[in-house]
Amino acid sequence: MTCAYLAFTSKGLALARKLAAAQPGAVARCGENGVTLANWTAAQFAQSDALVFVGAVGIAVRAIAPHCRSKATDPAVVVLDECGRFAIPLLSGHLGGANDLARRLAKACGAVPVITTATDANGVFAVDEWAKHQHCLVAEPARIKKVSSALLAGRTVRFASDWPIQGTPPAGVEPAGDAAQASFALTITPTMTSNALHIIPRIAVLGIGCKRGTPADKLADAFAAFCAETKLAPQSIAAAASIDLKKDELGLAEFGQKQGWPVTFYTADELRAAPGQFAHSDFVQSITGVDNVCERAAVLAAGGPVWAHKWARDGVTFAVALRPFTPDWRWNDG
């Protein structure tokens, strides 16, 4: 988590530096070195995972108000008074991690964390916070309220999962006998006609092969078609991989950058050593020195098995492999 601290007084600055020693981040003081409240907030809202104001809550509220958009995208915002008595998560308590951050900062300076989210206040399972701790994305943030409201009202919610979940489900949460009846589902293939809250683990690696000179928009169109045909949630892709012959492909580089994926490149020798059974192409072998690029690259980068085998269209090939994933209900033990 990249943090940014803003203080307003010398006392607040000293506390901000103490906090930054425990939870690293850049420290600034309003009014010094050209730092203004409006400009600092705008810049950090766009580039940091968390903003920490050491000062009055009202100042922070007015500063962030023009920038708040969605619980799915807004950074965490935490406020501490300059005496270090209270740590208040102000924005993105669960998905953004503000509640956890407030607890860590409170521990660092002896403050009281003031957690006001209803699930936390009532000791009820928070599905969005659990998803974040499993390194997953919530596909439909508006549906979080449906799950939380049911639990707060004392009703049982049911879940479906494509993976075994370690530990015992929390109170009020039970497995669904029929996945179609689940309140929330842990999956990389969400059923778009379902009303369930879909939690998407970012564990998929996209292996890519393409003809020389393939533009980024063609790769993007092919990717959309690939996801539609395989029912894959695009949010599940965490990285991409290909052969080192593609390192200088501008279209591939642009495609990866727009998606926010790191792209790893492997030599033909490395690809040949990938474990598993793969589709074979004499043509690909003659061009690259290895019989298959997309499947082998995906497996090497993921460290796990092929999930979607070679898919081809208009000179583009894709495959997906999955990283090891062990979800656990006991994420907040201890």
GROMACS .gro file of C-alpha atoms in nm:
model
  334
    1MET     CA    1   0.000   0.000   0.000
    2THR     CA    2   0.145   0.336  -0.105
    3CYS     CA    3   0.061   0.595   0.160
    4ALA     CA    4   0.085   0.972   0.158
    5TYR     CA    5   0.075   1.176   0.480
    6LEU     CA    6  -0.028   1.540   0.514
    7ALA     CA    7   0.016   1.740   0.833
    8PHE     CA    8  -0.078   2.097   0.914
    9THR     CA    9   0.127   2.181   1.224
   10SER     CA   10   0.472   2.100   1.358
   11LYS     CA   11   0.316   1.864   1.612
   12GLY     CA   12   0.117   1.695   1.340
   13LEU     CA   13   0.426   1.668   1.122
   14ALA     CA   14   0.614   1.487   1.398
   15LEU     CA   15   0.327   1.238   1.429
   16ALA     CA   16   0.311   1.191   1.052
   17ARG     CA   17   0.680   1.104   1.044
   18LYS     CA   18   0.631   0.857   1.328
   19LEU     CA   19   0.346   0.693   1.139
   20ALA     CA   20   0.547   0.681   0.818
   21ALA     CA   21   0.819   0.492   1.000
   22ALA     CA   22   0.564   0.218   1.076
   23GLN     CA   23   0.366   0.239   0.750
   24PRO     CA   24   0.600   0.386   0.485
   25GLY     CA   25   0.490   0.677   0.276
   26ALA     CA   26   0.574   1.031   0.167
   27VAL     CA   27   0.523   1.301   0.432
   28ALA     CA   28   0.433   1.662   0.355
   29ARG     CA   29   0.321   1.967   0.550
   30CYS     CA   30   0.057   2.196   0.412
   31GLY     CA   31   0.203   2.539   0.338
   32GLU     CA   32   0.564   2.421   0.311
   33ASN     CA   33   0.758   2.373  -0.012
   34GLY     CA   34   0.462   2.486  -0.219
   35VAL     CA   35   0.227   2.219  -0.083
   36THR     CA   36  -0.139   2.320  -0.088
   37LEU     CA   37  -0.430   2.117   0.044
   38ALA     CA   38  -0.618   2.111  -0.286
   39ASN     CA   39  -0.323   2.021  -0.506
   40TRP     CA   40  -0.183   1.761  -0.268
   41THR     CA   41  -0.520   1.590  -0.233
   42ALA     CA   42  -0.583   1.583  -0.607
   43ALA     CA   43  -0.240   1.439  -0.680
   44GLN     CA   44  -0.246   1.175  -0.407
   45PHE     CA   45  -0.604   1.073  -0.480
   46ALA     CA   46  -0.487   0.981  -0.828
   47GLN     CA   47  -0.158   0.810  -0.743
   48SER     CA   48  -0.163   0.673  -0.387
   49ASP     CA   49  -0.341   0.378  -0.231
   50ALA     CA   50  -0.403   0.570   0.090
   51LEU     CA   51  -0.419   0.931   0.208
   52VAL     CA   52  -0.354   1.001   0.574
   53PHE     CA   53  -0.447   1.343   0.710
   54VAL     CA   54  -0.303   1.440   1.047
   55GLY     CA   55  -0.546   1.709   1.153
   56ALA     CA   56  -0.918   1.779   1.168
   57VAL     CA   57  -1.174   1.549   1.007
   58GLY     CA   58  -1.357   1.848   0.858
   59ILE     CA   59  -1.049   1.957   0.664
   60ALA     CA   60  -1.010   1.610   0.519
   61VAL     CA   61  -1.378   1.583   0.427
   62ARG     CA   62  -1.376   1.912   0.236
   63ALA     CA   63  -1.049   1.821   0.064
   64ILE     CA   64  -1.156   1.481  -0.066
   65ALA     CA   65  -1.520   1.564  -0.149
   66PRO     CA   66  -1.457   1.673  -0.512
   67HIS     CA   67  -1.265   1.352  -0.585
   68CYS     CA   68  -1.487   1.078  -0.440
   69ARG     CA   69  -1.623   0.851  -0.712
   70SER     CA   70  -1.679   0.489  -0.609
   71LYS     CA   71  -1.602   0.249  -0.324
   72ALA     CA   72  -1.447   0.024  -0.588
   73THR     CA   73  -1.190   0.280  -0.702
   74ASP     CA   74  -1.143   0.546  -0.433
   75PRO     CA   75  -0.826   0.519  -0.223
   76ALA     CA   76  -0.831   0.466   0.150
   77VAL     CA   77  -0.854   0.786   0.355
   78VAL     CA   78  -0.766   0.793   0.725
   79VAL     CA   79  -0.761   1.089   0.963
   80LEU     CA   80  -0.566   1.113   1.289
   81ASP     CA   81  -0.581   1.406   1.529
   82GLU     CA   82  -0.240   1.565   1.582
   83CYS     CA   83  -0.223   1.432   1.939
   84GLY     CA   84  -0.252   1.076   1.810
   85ARG     CA   85  -0.558   0.990   2.015
   86PHE     CA   86  -0.791   0.867   1.742
   87ALA     CA   87  -0.748   0.706   1.399
   88ILE     CA   88  -1.060   0.739   1.184
   89PRO     CA   89  -1.107   0.559   0.851
   90LEU     CA   90  -1.302   0.810   0.643
   91LEU     CA   91  -1.329   0.649   0.300
   92SER     CA   92  -1.297   0.300   0.147
   93GLY     CA   93  -1.296   0.119   0.477
   94HIS     CA   94  -1.315  -0.230   0.329
   95LEU     CA   95  -1.224  -0.243  -0.041
   96GLY     CA   96  -0.968   0.033  -0.005
   97GLY     CA   97  -0.831  -0.102   0.322
   98ALA     CA   98  -0.887   0.210   0.532
   99ASN     CA   99  -1.013   0.014   0.833
  100ASP     CA  100  -0.705  -0.208   0.839
  101LEU     CA  101  -0.479   0.093   0.787
  102ALA     CA  102  -0.644   0.282   1.072
  103ARG     CA  103  -0.585  -0.013   1.302
  104ARG     CA  104  -0.217  -0.033   1.203
  105LEU     CA  105  -0.163   0.341   1.245
  106ALA     CA  106  -0.345   0.338   1.577
  107LYS     CA  107  -0.116   0.062   1.700
  108ALA     CA  108   0.189   0.259   1.590
  109CYS     CA  109   0.102   0.564   1.800
  110GLY     CA  110  -0.127   0.429   2.073
  111ALA     CA  111  -0.445   0.575   1.924
  112VAL     CA  112  -0.797   0.435   1.935
  113PRO     CA  113  -0.918   0.316   1.592
  114VAL     CA  114  -1.267   0.453   1.534
  115ILE     CA  115  -1.431   0.199   1.302
  116THR     CA  116  -1.784   0.295   1.199
  117THR     CA  117  -1.876   0.050   0.922
  118ALA     CA  118  -2.191  -0.138   1.024
  119THR     CA  119  -2.052  -0.490   0.976
  120ASP     CA  120  -1.749  -0.413   1.193
  121ALA     CA  121  -1.957  -0.237   1.459
  122ASN     CA  122  -2.190  -0.537   1.480
  123GLY     CA  123  -1.924  -0.805   1.449
  124VAL     CA  124  -2.074  -0.932   1.124
  125PHE     CA  125  -1.886  -1.087   0.831
  126ALA     CA  126  -1.785  -0.819   0.578
  127VAL     CA  127  -1.780  -0.984   0.236
  128ASP     CA  128  -1.594  -0.696   0.069
  129GLU     CA  129  -1.319  -0.689   0.330
  130TRP     CA  130  -1.286  -1.067   0.306
  131ALA     CA  131  -1.256  -1.038  -0.074
  132LYS     CA  132  -0.977  -0.784  -0.041
  133HIS     CA  133  -0.784  -1.010   0.195
  134GLN     CA  134  -0.815  -1.294  -0.055
  135HIS     CA  135  -0.662  -1.061  -0.319
  136CYS     CA  136  -0.987  -1.062  -0.513
  137LEU     CA  137  -1.194  -0.799  -0.689
  138VAL     CA  138  -1.565  -0.743  -0.640
  139ALA     CA  139  -1.733  -0.743  -0.979
  140GLU     CA  140  -2.052  -0.567  -0.869
  141PRO     CA  141  -1.981  -0.333  -0.575
  142ALA     CA  142  -2.346  -0.225  -0.558
  143ARG     CA  143  -2.439  -0.581  -0.453
  144ILE     CA  144  -2.219  -0.572  -0.141
  145LYS     CA  145  -2.500  -0.396   0.042
  146LYS     CA  146  -2.741  -0.681  -0.033
  147VAL     CA  147  -2.513  -0.937   0.134
  148SER     CA  148  -2.424  -0.714   0.429
  149SER     CA  149  -2.784  -0.606   0.488
  150ALA     CA  150  -2.899  -0.969   0.503
  151LEU     CA  151  -2.634  -1.055   0.761
  152LEU     CA  152  -2.708  -0.744   0.967
  153ALA     CA  153  -3.075  -0.844   0.967
  154GLY     CA  154  -2.983  -1.187   1.102
  155ARG     CA  155  -3.054  -1.376   0.780
  156THR     CA  156  -2.834  -1.649   0.636
  157VAL     CA  157  -2.642  -1.586   0.315
  158ARG     CA  158  -2.519  -1.867   0.094
  159PHE     CA  159  -2.200  -1.889  -0.108
  160ALA     CA  160  -2.061  -2.088  -0.399
  161SER     CA  161  -1.691  -2.130  -0.475
  162ASP     CA  162  -1.487  -2.286  -0.753
  163TRP     CA  163  -1.217  -2.360  -0.493
  164PRO     CA  164  -1.227  -2.524  -0.150
  165ILE     CA  165  -1.216  -2.251   0.116
  166GLN     CA  166  -1.003  -2.328   0.422
  167GLY     CA  167  -1.148  -2.292   0.770
  168THR     CA  168  -1.507  -2.265   0.889
  169PRO     CA  169  -1.751  -2.019   0.730
  170PRO     CA  170  -1.833  -1.723   0.956
  171ALA     CA  171  -2.165  -1.698   1.139
  172GLY     CA  172  -2.456  -1.652   0.902
  173VAL     CA  173  -2.266  -1.783   0.598
  174GLU     CA  174  -2.341  -2.129   0.460
  175PRO     CA  175  -2.261  -2.314   0.136
  176ALA     CA  176  -2.528  -2.307  -0.131
  177GLY     CA  177  -2.662  -2.645  -0.233
  178ASP     CA  178  -2.733  -2.497  -0.575
  179ALA     CA  179  -2.484  -2.239  -0.706
  180ALA     CA  180  -2.770  -2.057  -0.875
  181GLN     CA  181  -2.909  -1.975  -0.528
  182ALA     CA  182  -2.583  -1.828  -0.393
  183SER     CA  183  -2.577  -1.478  -0.247
  184PHE     CA  184  -2.209  -1.447  -0.340
  185ALA     CA  185  -1.975  -1.658  -0.549
  186LEU     CA  186  -1.598  -1.693  -0.566
  187THR     CA  187  -1.525  -1.756  -0.933
  188ILE     CA  188  -1.343  -1.640  -1.246
  189THR     CA  189  -1.647  -1.721  -1.461
  190PRO     CA  190  -1.931  -1.509  -1.325
  191THR     CA  191  -2.280  -1.588  -1.446
  192MET     CA  192  -2.390  -1.250  -1.570
  193THR     CA  193  -2.759  -1.344  -1.548
  194SER     CA  194  -2.719  -1.420  -1.178
  195ASN     CA  195  -2.797  -1.169  -0.905
  196ALA     CA  196  -2.511  -1.297  -0.691
  197LEU     CA  197  -2.219  -1.083  -0.584
  198HIS     CA  198  -1.924  -1.219  -0.780
  199ILE     CA  199  -1.582  -1.218  -0.619
  200ILE     CA  200  -1.304  -1.255  -0.875
  201PRO     CA  201  -0.959  -1.382  -0.771
  202ARG     CA  202  -0.680  -1.217  -0.970
  203ILE     CA  203  -0.494  -1.542  -1.035
  204ALA     CA  204  -0.510  -1.581  -1.412
  205VAL     CA  205  -0.215  -1.529  -1.646
  206LEU     CA  206  -0.279  -1.467  -2.015
  207GLY     CA  207  -0.036  -1.634  -2.254
  208ILE     CA  208  -0.017  -1.445  -2.583
  209GLY     CA  209   0.099  -1.530  -2.931
  210CYS     CA  210   0.053  -1.301  -3.231
  211LYS     CA  211   0.171  -1.229  -3.581
  212ARG     CA  212   0.441  -0.969  -3.632
  213GLY     CA  213   0.299  -0.615  -3.627
  214THR     CA  214  -0.035  -0.699  -3.464
  215PRO     CA  215  -0.181  -0.368  -3.333
  216ALA     CA  216  -0.307  -0.319  -2.978
  217ASP     CA  217  -0.668  -0.269  -3.083
  218LYS     CA  218  -0.670  -0.602  -3.264
  219LEU     CA  219  -0.536  -0.773  -2.953
  220ALA     CA  220  -0.801  -0.598  -2.743
  221ASP     CA  221  -1.081  -0.709  -2.976
  222ALA     CA  222  -0.952  -1.065  -2.972
  223PHE     CA  223  -0.929  -1.059  -2.593
  224ALA     CA  224  -1.291  -0.945  -2.562
  225ALA     CA  225  -1.400  -1.231  -2.788
  226PHE     CA  226  -1.183  -1.478  -2.595
  227CYS     CA  227  -1.339  -1.374  -2.263
  228ALA     CA  228  -1.690  -1.395  -2.408
  229GLU     CA  229  -1.635  -1.745  -2.544
  230THR     CA  230  -1.461  -1.885  -2.236
  231LYS     CA  231  -1.686  -1.692  -1.989
  232LEU     CA  232  -1.367  -1.562  -1.826
  233ALA     CA  233  -1.393  -1.247  -1.615
  234PRO     CA  234  -1.129  -1.010  -1.759
  235GLN     CA  235  -1.068  -0.881  -1.406
  236SER     CA  236  -0.917  -1.219  -1.320
  237ILE     CA  237  -0.612  -1.156  -1.540
  238ALA     CA  238  -0.319  -1.038  -1.328
  239ALA     CA  239  -0.035  -1.065  -1.581
  240ALA     CA  240   0.055  -1.172  -1.932
  241ALA     CA  241   0.340  -1.367  -2.092
  242SER     CA  242   0.485  -1.446  -2.433
  243ILE     CA  243   0.805  -1.543  -2.612
  244ASP     CA  244   1.106  -1.311  -2.613
  245LEU     CA  245   1.072  -1.271  -2.991
  246LYS     CA  246   0.777  -1.042  -2.908
  247LYS     CA  247   0.968  -0.806  -2.679
  248ASP     CA  248   0.979  -0.537  -2.946
  249GLU     CA  249   0.615  -0.571  -3.053
  250LEU     CA  250   0.466  -0.224  -2.998
  251GLY     CA  251   0.109  -0.348  -3.020
  252LEU     CA  252   0.165  -0.611  -2.753
  253ALA     CA  253   0.340  -0.360  -2.527
  254GLU     CA  254   0.056  -0.108  -2.567
  255PHE     CA  255  -0.207  -0.376  -2.506
  256GLY     CA  256  -0.041  -0.486  -2.183
  257GLN     CA  257   0.004  -0.128  -2.062
  258LYS     CA  258  -0.359  -0.037  -2.124
  259GLN     CA  259  -0.472  -0.341  -1.930
  260GLY     CA  260  -0.227  -0.269  -1.648
  261TRP     CA  261  -0.057  -0.607  -1.679
  262PRO     CA  262   0.313  -0.680  -1.638
  263VAL     CA  263   0.427  -0.886  -1.938
  264THR     CA  264   0.695  -1.154  -1.895
  265PHE     CA  265   0.892  -1.288  -2.192
  266TYR     CA  266   1.055  -1.631  -2.214
  267THR     CA  267   1.311  -1.782  -2.447
  268ALA     CA  268   1.220  -2.078  -2.665
  269ASP     CA  269   1.437  -2.301  -2.443
  270GLU     CA  270   1.248  -2.186  -2.134
  271LEU     CA  271   0.914  -2.244  -2.302
  272ARG     CA  272   1.011  -2.595  -2.409
  273ALA     CA  273   1.085  -2.677  -2.044
  274ALA     CA  274   0.735  -2.583  -1.925
  275PRO     CA  275   0.564  -2.877  -1.752
  276GLY     CA  276   0.244  -3.019  -1.899
  277GLN     CA  277   0.077  -3.127  -2.222
  278PHE     CA  278   0.032  -2.856  -2.483
  279ALA     CA  279  -0.118  -2.804  -2.826
  280HIS     CA  280   0.140  -2.861  -3.102
  281SER     CA  281   0.192  -2.649  -3.412
  282ASP     CA  282   0.458  -2.729  -3.672
  283PHE     CA  283   0.418  -2.377  -3.811
  284VAL     CA  284   0.480  -2.211  -3.474
  285GLN     CA  285   0.774  -2.446  -3.422
  286SER     CA  286   0.929  -2.336  -3.753
  287ILE     CA  287   0.893  -1.967  -3.668
  288THR     CA  288   0.973  -1.956  -3.297
  289GLY     CA  289   1.164  -2.274  -3.220
  290VAL     CA  290   0.893  -2.403  -2.988
  291ASP     CA  291   0.566  -2.579  -3.075
  292ASN     CA  292   0.340  -2.358  -2.863
  293VAL     CA  293   0.383  -2.010  -2.719
  294CYS     CA  294   0.061  -1.905  -2.548
  295GLU     CA  295  -0.003  -2.215  -2.333
  296ARG     CA  296   0.359  -2.266  -2.232
  297ALA     CA  297   0.414  -1.897  -2.150
  298ALA     CA  298   0.099  -1.885  -1.939
  299VAL     CA  299   0.201  -2.194  -1.740
  300LEU     CA  300   0.552  -2.065  -1.674
  301ALA     CA  301   0.432  -1.723  -1.560
  302ALA     CA  302   0.148  -1.861  -1.347
  303GLY     CA  303   0.330  -2.153  -1.190
  304GLY     CA  304   0.005  -2.343  -1.231
  305PRO     CA  305  -0.194  -2.545  -1.485
  306VAL     CA  306  -0.365  -2.442  -1.807
  307TRP     CA  307  -0.723  -2.335  -1.750
  308ALA     CA  308  -0.811  -2.231  -2.107
  309HIS     CA  309  -0.620  -2.404  -2.385
  310LYS     CA  310  -0.501  -2.239  -2.705
  311TRP     CA  311  -0.760  -2.010  -2.860
  312ALA     CA  312  -0.689  -1.859  -3.202
  313ARG     CA  313  -0.840  -1.584  -3.413
  314ASP     CA  314  -0.703  -1.352  -3.683
  315GLY     CA  315  -0.339  -1.426  -3.609
  316VAL     CA  316  -0.378  -1.397  -3.231
  317THR     CA  317  -0.354  -1.686  -2.986
  318PHE     CA  318  -0.445  -1.679  -2.619
  319ALA     CA  319  -0.434  -1.929  -2.335
  320VAL     CA  320  -0.486  -1.892  -1.961
  321ALA     CA  321  -0.314  -2.062  -1.669
  322LEU     CA  322  -0.399  -2.014  -1.303
  323ARG     CA  323  -0.172  -1.929  -1.014
  324PRO     CA  324  -0.207  -2.138  -0.696
  325PHE     CA  325  -0.497  -2.007  -0.489
  326THR     CA  326  -0.609  -2.109  -0.141
  327PRO     CA  327  -0.891  -1.891  -0.008
  328ASP     CA  328  -0.941  -1.896   0.368
  329TRP     CA  329  -1.223  -1.787   0.595
  330ARG     CA  330  -0.966  -1.728   0.871
  331TRP     CA  331  -0.817  -1.415   0.716
  332ASN     CA  332  -0.854  -1.203   1.030
  333ASP     CA  333  -0.751  -1.457   1.291
  334GLY     CA  334  -0.510  -1.307   1.543
   0.00000   0.00000   0.00000
